[in-house]
XYZ file of C-alpha atoms in Angstrom:
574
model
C 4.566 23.623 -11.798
C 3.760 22.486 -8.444
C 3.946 19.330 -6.548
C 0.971 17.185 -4.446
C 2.632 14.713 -1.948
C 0.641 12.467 -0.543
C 2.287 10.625 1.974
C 1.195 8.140 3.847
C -1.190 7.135 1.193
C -4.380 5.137 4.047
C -6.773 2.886 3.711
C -4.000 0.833 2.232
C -1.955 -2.329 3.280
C 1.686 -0.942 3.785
C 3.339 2.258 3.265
C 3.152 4.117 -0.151
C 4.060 7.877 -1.249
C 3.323 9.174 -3.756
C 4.191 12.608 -5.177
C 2.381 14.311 -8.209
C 3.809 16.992 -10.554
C 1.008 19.412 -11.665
C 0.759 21.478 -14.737
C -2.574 23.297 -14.705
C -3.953 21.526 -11.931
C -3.123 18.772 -14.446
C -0.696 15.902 -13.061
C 2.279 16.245 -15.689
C 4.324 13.381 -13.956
C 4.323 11.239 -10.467
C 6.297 8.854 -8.807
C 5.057 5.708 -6.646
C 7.098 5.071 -3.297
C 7.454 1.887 -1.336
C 8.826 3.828 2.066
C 9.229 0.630 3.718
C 12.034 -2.467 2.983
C 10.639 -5.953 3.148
C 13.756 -7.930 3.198
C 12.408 -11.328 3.909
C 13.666 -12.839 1.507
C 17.023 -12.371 3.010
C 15.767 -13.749 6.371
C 15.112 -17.272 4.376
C 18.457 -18.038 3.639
C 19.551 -21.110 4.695
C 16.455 -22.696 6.286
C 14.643 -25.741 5.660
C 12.295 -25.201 2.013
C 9.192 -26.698 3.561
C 9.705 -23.680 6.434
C 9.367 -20.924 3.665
C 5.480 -20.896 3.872
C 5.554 -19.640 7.207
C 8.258 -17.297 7.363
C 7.098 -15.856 3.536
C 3.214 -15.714 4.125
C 4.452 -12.403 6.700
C 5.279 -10.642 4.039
C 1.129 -9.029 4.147
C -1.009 -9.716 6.693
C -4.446 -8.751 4.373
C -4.087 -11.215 2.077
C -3.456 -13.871 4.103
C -2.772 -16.866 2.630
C -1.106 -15.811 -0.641
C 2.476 -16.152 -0.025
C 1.904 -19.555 1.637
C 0.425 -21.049 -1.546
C 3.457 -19.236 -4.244
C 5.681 -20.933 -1.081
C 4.606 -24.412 -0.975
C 3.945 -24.219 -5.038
C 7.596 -23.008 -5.300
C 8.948 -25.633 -3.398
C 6.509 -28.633 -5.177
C 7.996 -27.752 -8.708
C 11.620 -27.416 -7.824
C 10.964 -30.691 -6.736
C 8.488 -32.470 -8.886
C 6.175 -33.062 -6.590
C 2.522 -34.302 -6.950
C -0.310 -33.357 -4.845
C -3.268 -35.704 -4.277
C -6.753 -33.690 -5.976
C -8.462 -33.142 -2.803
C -5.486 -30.766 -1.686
C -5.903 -29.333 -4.713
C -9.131 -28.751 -4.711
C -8.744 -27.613 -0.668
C -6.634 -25.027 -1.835
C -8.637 -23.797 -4.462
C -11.314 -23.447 -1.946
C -9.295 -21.276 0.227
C -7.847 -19.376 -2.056
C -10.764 -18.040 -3.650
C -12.036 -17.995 -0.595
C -9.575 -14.832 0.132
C -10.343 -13.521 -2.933
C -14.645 -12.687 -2.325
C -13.399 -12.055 1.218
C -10.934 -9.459 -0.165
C -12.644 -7.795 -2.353
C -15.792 -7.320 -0.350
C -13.711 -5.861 2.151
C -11.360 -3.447 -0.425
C -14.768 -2.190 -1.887
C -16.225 -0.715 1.494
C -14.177 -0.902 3.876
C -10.930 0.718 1.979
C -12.519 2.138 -1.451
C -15.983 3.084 -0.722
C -15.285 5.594 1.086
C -13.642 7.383 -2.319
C -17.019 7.392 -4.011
C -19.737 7.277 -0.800
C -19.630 10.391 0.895
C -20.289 9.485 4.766
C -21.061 12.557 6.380
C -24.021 13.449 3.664
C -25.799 10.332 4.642
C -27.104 12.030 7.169
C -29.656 13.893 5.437
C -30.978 10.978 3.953
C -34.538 9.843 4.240
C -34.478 6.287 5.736
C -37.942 5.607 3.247
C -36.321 6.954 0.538
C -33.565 4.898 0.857
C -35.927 1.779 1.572
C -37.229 2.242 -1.678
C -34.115 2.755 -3.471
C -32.457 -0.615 -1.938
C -35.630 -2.597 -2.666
C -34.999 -1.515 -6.441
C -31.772 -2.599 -6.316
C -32.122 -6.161 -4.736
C -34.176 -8.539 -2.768
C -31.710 -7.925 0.361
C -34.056 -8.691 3.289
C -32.222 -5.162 5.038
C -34.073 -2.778 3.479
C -36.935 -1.267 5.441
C -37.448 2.154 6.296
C -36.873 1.390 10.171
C -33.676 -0.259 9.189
C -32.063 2.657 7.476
C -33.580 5.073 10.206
C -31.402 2.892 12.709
C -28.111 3.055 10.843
C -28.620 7.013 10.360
C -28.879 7.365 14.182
C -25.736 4.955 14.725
C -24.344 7.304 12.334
C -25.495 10.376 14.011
C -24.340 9.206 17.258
C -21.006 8.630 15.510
C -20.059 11.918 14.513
C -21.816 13.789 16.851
C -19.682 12.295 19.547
C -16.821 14.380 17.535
C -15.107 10.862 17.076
C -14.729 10.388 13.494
C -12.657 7.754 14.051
C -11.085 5.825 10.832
C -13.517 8.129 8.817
C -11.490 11.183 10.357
C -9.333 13.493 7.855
C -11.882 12.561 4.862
C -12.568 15.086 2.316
C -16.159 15.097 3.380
C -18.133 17.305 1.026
C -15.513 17.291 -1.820
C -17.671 18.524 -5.507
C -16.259 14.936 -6.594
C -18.327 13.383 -4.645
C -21.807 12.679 -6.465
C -24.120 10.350 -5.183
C -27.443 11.381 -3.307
C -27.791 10.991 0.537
C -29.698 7.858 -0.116
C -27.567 6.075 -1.498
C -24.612 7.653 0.339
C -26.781 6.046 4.057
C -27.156 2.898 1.606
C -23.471 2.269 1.259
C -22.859 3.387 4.730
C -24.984 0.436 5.661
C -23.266 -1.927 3.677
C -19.718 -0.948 4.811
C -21.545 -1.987 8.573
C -23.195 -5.237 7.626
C -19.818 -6.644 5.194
C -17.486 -5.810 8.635
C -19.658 -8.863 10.180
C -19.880 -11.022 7.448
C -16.164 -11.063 6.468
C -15.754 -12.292 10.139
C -17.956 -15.262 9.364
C -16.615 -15.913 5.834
C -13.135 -16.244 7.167
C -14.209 -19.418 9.352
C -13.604 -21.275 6.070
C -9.861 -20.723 6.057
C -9.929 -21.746 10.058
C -11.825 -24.934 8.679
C -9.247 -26.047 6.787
C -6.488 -24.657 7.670
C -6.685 -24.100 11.623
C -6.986 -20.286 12.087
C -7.371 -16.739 10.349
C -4.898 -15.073 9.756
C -1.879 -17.297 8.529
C -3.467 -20.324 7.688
C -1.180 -23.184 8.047
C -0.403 -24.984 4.819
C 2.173 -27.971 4.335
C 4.358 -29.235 1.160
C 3.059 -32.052 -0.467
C -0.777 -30.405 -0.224
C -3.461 -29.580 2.458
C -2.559 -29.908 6.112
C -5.867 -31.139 7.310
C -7.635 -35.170 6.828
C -10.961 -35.176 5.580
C -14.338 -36.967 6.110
C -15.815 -38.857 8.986
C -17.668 -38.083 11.567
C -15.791 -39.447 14.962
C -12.367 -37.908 13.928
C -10.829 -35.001 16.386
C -8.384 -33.743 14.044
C -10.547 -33.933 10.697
C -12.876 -31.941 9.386
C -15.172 -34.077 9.087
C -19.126 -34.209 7.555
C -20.397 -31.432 9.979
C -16.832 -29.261 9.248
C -17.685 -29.737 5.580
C -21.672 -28.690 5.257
C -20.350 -25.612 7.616
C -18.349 -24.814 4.404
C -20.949 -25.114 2.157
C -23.229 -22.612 4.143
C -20.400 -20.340 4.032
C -20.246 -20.874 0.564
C -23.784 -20.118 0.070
C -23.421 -16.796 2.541
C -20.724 -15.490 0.742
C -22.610 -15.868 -2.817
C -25.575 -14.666 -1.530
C -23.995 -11.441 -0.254
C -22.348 -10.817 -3.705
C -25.381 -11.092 -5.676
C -27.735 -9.190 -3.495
C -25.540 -6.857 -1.965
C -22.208 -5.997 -3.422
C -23.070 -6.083 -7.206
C -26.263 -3.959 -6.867
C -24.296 -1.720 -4.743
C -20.948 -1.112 -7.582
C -23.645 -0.748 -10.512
C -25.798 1.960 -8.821
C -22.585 3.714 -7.583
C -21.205 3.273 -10.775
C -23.637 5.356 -12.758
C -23.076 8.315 -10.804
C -19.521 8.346 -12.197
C -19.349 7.223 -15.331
C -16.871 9.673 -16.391
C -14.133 7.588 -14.219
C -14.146 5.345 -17.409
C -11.975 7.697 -19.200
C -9.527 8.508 -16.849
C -6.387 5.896 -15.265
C -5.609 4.033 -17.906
C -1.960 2.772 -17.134
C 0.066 1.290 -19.075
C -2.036 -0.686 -20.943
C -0.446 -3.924 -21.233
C -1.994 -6.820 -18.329
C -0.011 -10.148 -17.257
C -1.415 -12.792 -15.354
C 0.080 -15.965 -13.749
C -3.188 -18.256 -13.415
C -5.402 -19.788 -10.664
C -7.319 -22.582 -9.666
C -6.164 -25.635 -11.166
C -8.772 -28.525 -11.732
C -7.091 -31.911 -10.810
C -9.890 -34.091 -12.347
C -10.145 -32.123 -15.981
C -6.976 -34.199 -17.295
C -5.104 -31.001 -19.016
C -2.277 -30.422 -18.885
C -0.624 -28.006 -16.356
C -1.932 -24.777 -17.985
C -5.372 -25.983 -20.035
C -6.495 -26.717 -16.130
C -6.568 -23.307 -14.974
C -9.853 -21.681 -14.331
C -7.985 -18.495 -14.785
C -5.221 -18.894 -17.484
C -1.637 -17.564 -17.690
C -0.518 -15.065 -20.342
C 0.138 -11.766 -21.296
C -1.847 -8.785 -23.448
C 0.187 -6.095 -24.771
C -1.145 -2.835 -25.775
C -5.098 -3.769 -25.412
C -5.028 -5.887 -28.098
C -7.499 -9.482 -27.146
C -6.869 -10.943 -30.241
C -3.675 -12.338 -28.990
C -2.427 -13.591 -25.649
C 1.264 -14.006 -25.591
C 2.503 -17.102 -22.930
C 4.525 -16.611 -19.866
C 7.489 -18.956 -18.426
C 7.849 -18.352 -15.037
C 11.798 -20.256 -15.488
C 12.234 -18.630 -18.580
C 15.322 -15.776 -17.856
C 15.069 -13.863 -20.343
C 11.108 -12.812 -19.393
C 10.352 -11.793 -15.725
C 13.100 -9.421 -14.844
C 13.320 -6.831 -11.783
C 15.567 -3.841 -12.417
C 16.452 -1.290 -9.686
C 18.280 1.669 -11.071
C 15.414 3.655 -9.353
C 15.286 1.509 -5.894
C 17.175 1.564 -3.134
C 19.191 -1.464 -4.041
C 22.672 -2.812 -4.995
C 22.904 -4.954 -7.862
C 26.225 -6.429 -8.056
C 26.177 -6.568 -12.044
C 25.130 -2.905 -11.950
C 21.748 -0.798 -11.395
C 21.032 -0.787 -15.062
C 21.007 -4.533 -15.093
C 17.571 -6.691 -14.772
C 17.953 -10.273 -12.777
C 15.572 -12.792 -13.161
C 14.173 -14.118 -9.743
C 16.273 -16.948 -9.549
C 19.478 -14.733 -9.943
C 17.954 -12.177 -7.696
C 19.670 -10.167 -5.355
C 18.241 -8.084 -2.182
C 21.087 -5.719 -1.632
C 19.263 -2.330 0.332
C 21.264 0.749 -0.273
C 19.227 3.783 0.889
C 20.479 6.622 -0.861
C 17.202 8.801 -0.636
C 17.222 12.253 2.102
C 17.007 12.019 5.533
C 13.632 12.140 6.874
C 12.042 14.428 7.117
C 12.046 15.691 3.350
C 9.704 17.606 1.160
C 10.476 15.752 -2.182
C 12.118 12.231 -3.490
C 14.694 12.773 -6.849
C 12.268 11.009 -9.070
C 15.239 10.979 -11.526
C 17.273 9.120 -9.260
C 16.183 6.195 -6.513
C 13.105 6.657 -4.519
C 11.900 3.295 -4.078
C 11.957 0.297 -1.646
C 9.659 -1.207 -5.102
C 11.684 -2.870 -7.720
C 10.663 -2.707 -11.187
C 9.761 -5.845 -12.875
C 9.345 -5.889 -16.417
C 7.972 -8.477 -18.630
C 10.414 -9.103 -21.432
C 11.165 -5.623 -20.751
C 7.304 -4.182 -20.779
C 5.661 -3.058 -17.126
C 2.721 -4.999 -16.861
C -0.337 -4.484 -14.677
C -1.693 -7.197 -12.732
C -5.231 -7.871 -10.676
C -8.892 -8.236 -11.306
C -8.597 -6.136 -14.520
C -5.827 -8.119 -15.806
C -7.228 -11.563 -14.925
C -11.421 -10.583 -16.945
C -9.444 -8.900 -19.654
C -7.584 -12.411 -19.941
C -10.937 -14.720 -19.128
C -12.762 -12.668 -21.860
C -9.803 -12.450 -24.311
C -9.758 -16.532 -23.909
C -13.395 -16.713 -24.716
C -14.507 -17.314 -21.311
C -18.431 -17.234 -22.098
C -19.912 -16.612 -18.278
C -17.375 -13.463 -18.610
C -17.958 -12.527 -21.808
C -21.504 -12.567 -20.776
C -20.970 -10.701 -17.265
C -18.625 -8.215 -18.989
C -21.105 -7.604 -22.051
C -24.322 -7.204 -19.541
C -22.573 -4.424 -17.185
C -21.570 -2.245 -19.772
C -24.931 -2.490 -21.800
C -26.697 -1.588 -18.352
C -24.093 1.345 -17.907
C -24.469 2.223 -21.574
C -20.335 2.066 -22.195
C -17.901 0.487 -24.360
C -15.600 -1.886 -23.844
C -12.580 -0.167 -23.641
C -14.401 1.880 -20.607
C -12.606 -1.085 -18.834
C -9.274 0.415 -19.446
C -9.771 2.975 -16.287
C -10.028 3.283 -12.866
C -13.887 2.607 -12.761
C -12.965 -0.454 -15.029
C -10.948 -1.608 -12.412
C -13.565 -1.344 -10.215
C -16.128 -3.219 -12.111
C -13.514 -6.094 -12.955
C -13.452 -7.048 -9.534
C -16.854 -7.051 -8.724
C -17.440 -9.234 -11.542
C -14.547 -11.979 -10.751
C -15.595 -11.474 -6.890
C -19.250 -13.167 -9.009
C -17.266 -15.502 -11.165
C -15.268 -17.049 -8.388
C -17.893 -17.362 -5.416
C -19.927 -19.258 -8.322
C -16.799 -21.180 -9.445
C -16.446 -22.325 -5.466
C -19.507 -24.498 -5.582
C -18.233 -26.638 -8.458
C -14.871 -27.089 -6.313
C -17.193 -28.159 -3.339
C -19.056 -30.579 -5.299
C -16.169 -32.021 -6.695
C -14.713 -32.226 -2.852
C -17.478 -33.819 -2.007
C -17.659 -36.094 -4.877
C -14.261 -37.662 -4.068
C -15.071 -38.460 -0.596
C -18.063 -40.333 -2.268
C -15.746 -42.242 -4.079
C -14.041 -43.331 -0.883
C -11.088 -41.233 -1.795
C -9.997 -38.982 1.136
C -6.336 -38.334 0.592
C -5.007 -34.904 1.110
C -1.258 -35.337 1.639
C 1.445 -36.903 -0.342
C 4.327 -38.091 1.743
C 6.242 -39.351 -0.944
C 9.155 -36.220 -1.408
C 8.270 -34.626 2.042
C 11.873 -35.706 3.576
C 15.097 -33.903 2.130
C 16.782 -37.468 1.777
C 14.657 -37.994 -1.166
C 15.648 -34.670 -3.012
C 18.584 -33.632 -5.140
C 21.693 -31.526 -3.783
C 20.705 -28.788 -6.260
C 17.171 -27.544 -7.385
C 14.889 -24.659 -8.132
C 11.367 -23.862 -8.267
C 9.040 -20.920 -9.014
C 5.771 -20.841 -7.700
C 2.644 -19.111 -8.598
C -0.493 -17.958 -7.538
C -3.301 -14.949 -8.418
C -3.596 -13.079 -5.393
C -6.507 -11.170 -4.962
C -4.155 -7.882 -6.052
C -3.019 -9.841 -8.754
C -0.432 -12.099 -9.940
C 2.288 -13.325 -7.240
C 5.433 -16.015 -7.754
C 7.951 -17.024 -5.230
C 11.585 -18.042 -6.369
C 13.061 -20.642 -4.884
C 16.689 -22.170 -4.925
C 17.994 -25.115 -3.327
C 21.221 -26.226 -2.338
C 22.607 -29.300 -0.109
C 18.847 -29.155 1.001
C 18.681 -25.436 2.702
C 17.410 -22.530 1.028
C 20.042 -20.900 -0.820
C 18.427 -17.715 -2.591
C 14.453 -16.916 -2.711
C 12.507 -13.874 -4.092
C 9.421 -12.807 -4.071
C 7.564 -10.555 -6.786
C 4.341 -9.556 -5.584
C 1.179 -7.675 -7.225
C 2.207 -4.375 -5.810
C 5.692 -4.512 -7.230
C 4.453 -4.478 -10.307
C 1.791 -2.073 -9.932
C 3.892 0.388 -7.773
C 7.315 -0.469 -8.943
C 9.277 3.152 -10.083
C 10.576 3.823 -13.455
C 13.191 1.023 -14.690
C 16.607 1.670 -16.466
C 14.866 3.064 -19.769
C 12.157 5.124 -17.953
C 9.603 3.401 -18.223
C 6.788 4.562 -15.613
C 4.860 1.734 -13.474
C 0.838 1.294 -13.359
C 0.552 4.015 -11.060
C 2.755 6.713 -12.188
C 1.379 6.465 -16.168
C -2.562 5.997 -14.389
C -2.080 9.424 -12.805
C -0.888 11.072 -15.614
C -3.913 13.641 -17.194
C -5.784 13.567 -13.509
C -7.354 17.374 -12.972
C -6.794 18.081 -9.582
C -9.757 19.789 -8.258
C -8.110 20.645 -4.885
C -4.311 20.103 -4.467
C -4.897 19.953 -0.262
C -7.940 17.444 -0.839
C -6.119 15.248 -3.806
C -9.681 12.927 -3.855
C -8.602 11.561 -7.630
C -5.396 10.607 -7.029
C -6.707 8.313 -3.955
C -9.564 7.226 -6.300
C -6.959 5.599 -9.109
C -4.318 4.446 -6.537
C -6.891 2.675 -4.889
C -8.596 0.863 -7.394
C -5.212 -1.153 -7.414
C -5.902 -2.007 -4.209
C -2.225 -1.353 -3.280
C -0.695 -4.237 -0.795
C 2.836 -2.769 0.573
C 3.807 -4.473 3.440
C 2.622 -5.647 6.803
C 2.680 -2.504 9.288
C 0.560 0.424 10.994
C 1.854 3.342 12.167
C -0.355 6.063 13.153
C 2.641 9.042 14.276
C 3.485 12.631 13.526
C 7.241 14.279 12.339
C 8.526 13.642 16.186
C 6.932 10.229 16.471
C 3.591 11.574 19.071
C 0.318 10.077 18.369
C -2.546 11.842 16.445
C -5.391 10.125 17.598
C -6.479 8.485 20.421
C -9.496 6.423 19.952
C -11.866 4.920 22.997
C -13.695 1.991 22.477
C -16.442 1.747 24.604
């Protein structure tokens, strides 16, 4: 037996290590490590609640907005407290917003890169890969001259010896399988989506001031609408900016981003049998309609619930107050509990204790039978549960969503596989190229509907009514919810005499990367790894290609250092 340690895992948000027992070449067993405490929940105690957003929405600095909506949402139900529909509808807006921006960006700019070998692009020929894109889609960048260009760019790249961010790759691995055309295709992509995420993000400045960090404000959206004279608003020219964003953004998806995941994905097709996990998928639901009249969870685009062991036939409900459901455990984290290690807490009873107890650095190997985790484990009535884009179609088609159904059913008829090919790391893939589709379309009805009510002469996007703490009880407690990008997120909130008395946050990655709880139960990563044939143990390409389709989201931080904290690149921009 022999052990693969990949440590830092890049092209990631946060620090994560992990470290793979092999069998074979065969990965027997592997544990997923958070390297890095968070620990701002403890630096919440005892502020004001309608603070929280802004201290909380540090916790990532990718997904920007997230923790700001599960922080004002937390807040709103401990305390009752309606939102007018345009906020609503605001925040649906921007939300989803993150989510095509996201996932644009997580497909080339940190996954790609697994599948699109960069350095064989440059034996490409540029007409070749002309005709090849003009098969694929009507994307106006497709001429020979045009792919000639980015092949010199991309000569003059790495013949400058500056590899830059695509340094250390495992250039010319045998996993890698696609021709040089479409390798130089890819390539081109990964250029063009670094400007257009630049321009899709002025929506979130739009309505929320800036990117990154949007501002946000309890009781709903922190900007006035409408008019055309106002300084402060975003008024009628603000608003048809959005909608050309809107229209960018789709527009990019359908001729770009789709065609580009189905012609990779035929190349490796045998990535639908492999990184499974744990099979069982939770989600929290998103995107509330204010003007369909359901109640709280019939208005979700995407809906709340729970699948256990693949089975569609039967969604099981979540209750995000319910104690005896969501449940962190750390008898394999580097936490104090002050019932005992062995004994879950629900959110509201939660406790962020550190206790390091791991080796000094630097090590060789974590104890995966003791702690080696700054990840909880969170358990769903005891179960691990995976969470994201996977999670959230499985639950859209499972509730008879018919534009998935459809979506889902097309794709794997045009990649000739089955349906439980979605239960793998290139289903994972595929699942968020299709919701990317589903929600940029979804974003237009939301616009309309924006527009619609500002027709109607209503323009109201704050509620004042509960804003000041003389209106709220000594004692209350809220959880909040929202589906980021990386899957589902809630924020716990207690209050007492007004101030913030305990708050905890379990995000996506927790549950995705959490370590093994009190009965041993692996997380999403550690069983997904499990069966991977390791081609080369010093080039461990499929263990980056599973981890990463989780699009793992650790913490906020960069640190480019060796053992004795000296840099290892120095990069000149020029």
């Amino acid at each position: 037996m022999s052990t693969i340690v990949v440590d830092p895992v890049t092209r990631i948000e946060g620090h994560l290590r992990i470290e793979a027992e092999t069998e074979n070449g065969i990965i027997s067993r592997a544990a997923s490590t958070g390297t890095m405490l968070r620990g701002i929940e403890n630096v919440l105690i005892g502020r004001d609640p309608r603070d929280a957003w802004a201290v909380a929405q540090r916790i990532c600095g990718v997904c920007t907005l997230v923790h700001g909506i599960a922080s004002v949402r937390a807040v709103e139900n401990a305390l009752a407290y309606p939102i007018p529909p345009n906020a609503e509808l605001i925040r649906n807006l921007m939300i989803s917003a993150q989510f095509v921006h996201d996932h644009v960006m997580h497909f080339y700019h940190l996954h790609a890169m697994d599948w699109v070998d960069v350095v064989s692009a440059l034996s490409a020929d540029p007409q070749a890969a002309a005709d090849l894109q003009q098969c694929l889609s009507p994307w106006p960048n497709s001429s020979a001259s045009y792919f000639s260009d980015v092949k010199q760019r991309l000569s003059g790249f790495i013949g400058s010896g500056q590899l830059g961010i695509f340094a250390n790759g495992y250039w010319g691995h045998p996993e890698y399988k696609l021709p040089p055309e479409l390798n130089l295709i890819a390539f081109a992509h990964y250029l063009e989506a670094l400007d257009w995420q630049r321009k899709v993000a002025r929506l979130h400045a739009l309505f929320g001031g800036k990117n990154p960090h949007p501002n946000f404000i309890v009781g709903g959206a922190p900007c006035a609408l409408g008019g055309t004279a106002g300084a402060t608003a975003v008024d009628d020219q603000g608003l048809a900016l959005v909608g050309e964003i809107i229209t960018d953004m789709r527009r990019f998806v359908d001729e770009v981003y789709i065609p580009d995941t189905l012609a990779i994905a035929r190349y490796y097709k045998d990535w639908a049998q492999r990184g499974e996990g744990v099979g069982n998928f939770m989600t929290y639901g998103e995107f509330p309609d204010p003007l369909s009249g359901a109640d709280e969870m019939g208005r979700l685009f995407i809906p709340r619930g729970v699948i256990l062991n693949r089975d569609l036939s039967t969604i099981h409900p979540v209750d995000l107050s319910d104690e005896t459901q969501i449940q962190e455990y750390v008898s394999h984290s580097w936490y104090n509990y002050s019932g005992g290690q062995d004994q879950p807490l629900h959110p509201y009873a939660g406790e962020t204790r550190p206790n390091y107890t791991g080796p000094q650095p630097p090590y060789d190997n974590l104890a995966m039978d003791q702690a080696y985790s700054w990840l909880k484990s969170p358990r769903w009535k005891g179960k691990p549960m995976e969470v994201g884009p996977l999670a959230r179609v499985l639950m859209l088609y499972a509730s008879g969503h018919e534009t998935t159904q459809t979506l889902v059913n097309e794709t794997l008829t045009e990649l000739k596989l089955p349906l439980s090919a979605l239960y793998s790391t290139l289903g994972r893939v595929a699942a968020r190229t299709l919701e990317t589709k589903l929600i940029g379309d979804q974003m237009a009805v939301w616009y309309d509907q924006l527009l619609g009510n500002l027709q109607s002469g209503d323009s109201r996007t704050h509620n004042d009514e509960l804003f000041y703490p003389d209106t709220w009880p000594s004692s209350a407690q809220g959880a909040g919810y929202t589906e980021a990008p990386r899957g589902a997120l809630a924020h716990w909130i207690v209050i007492q005499d007004r101030r913030i008395a305990n708050y905890q946050a379990v995000v996506p990655s927790t549950w995705n990367a959490g370590p093994r709880d009190a009965q041993g139960q692996e997380g999403p990563y550690e069983a997904a790894l499990k069966g991977h044939r390791i081609h080369d143990p010093q080039q461990p390409l499929e263990i980056l290609r599973t981890i990463h389709s989780f699009d793992p989201c650790l913490a906020c931080a960069v640190h480019l250092m060796d053992l004795d904290g000296g840099s290892q690149i120095r990069v000149t921009v020029s």
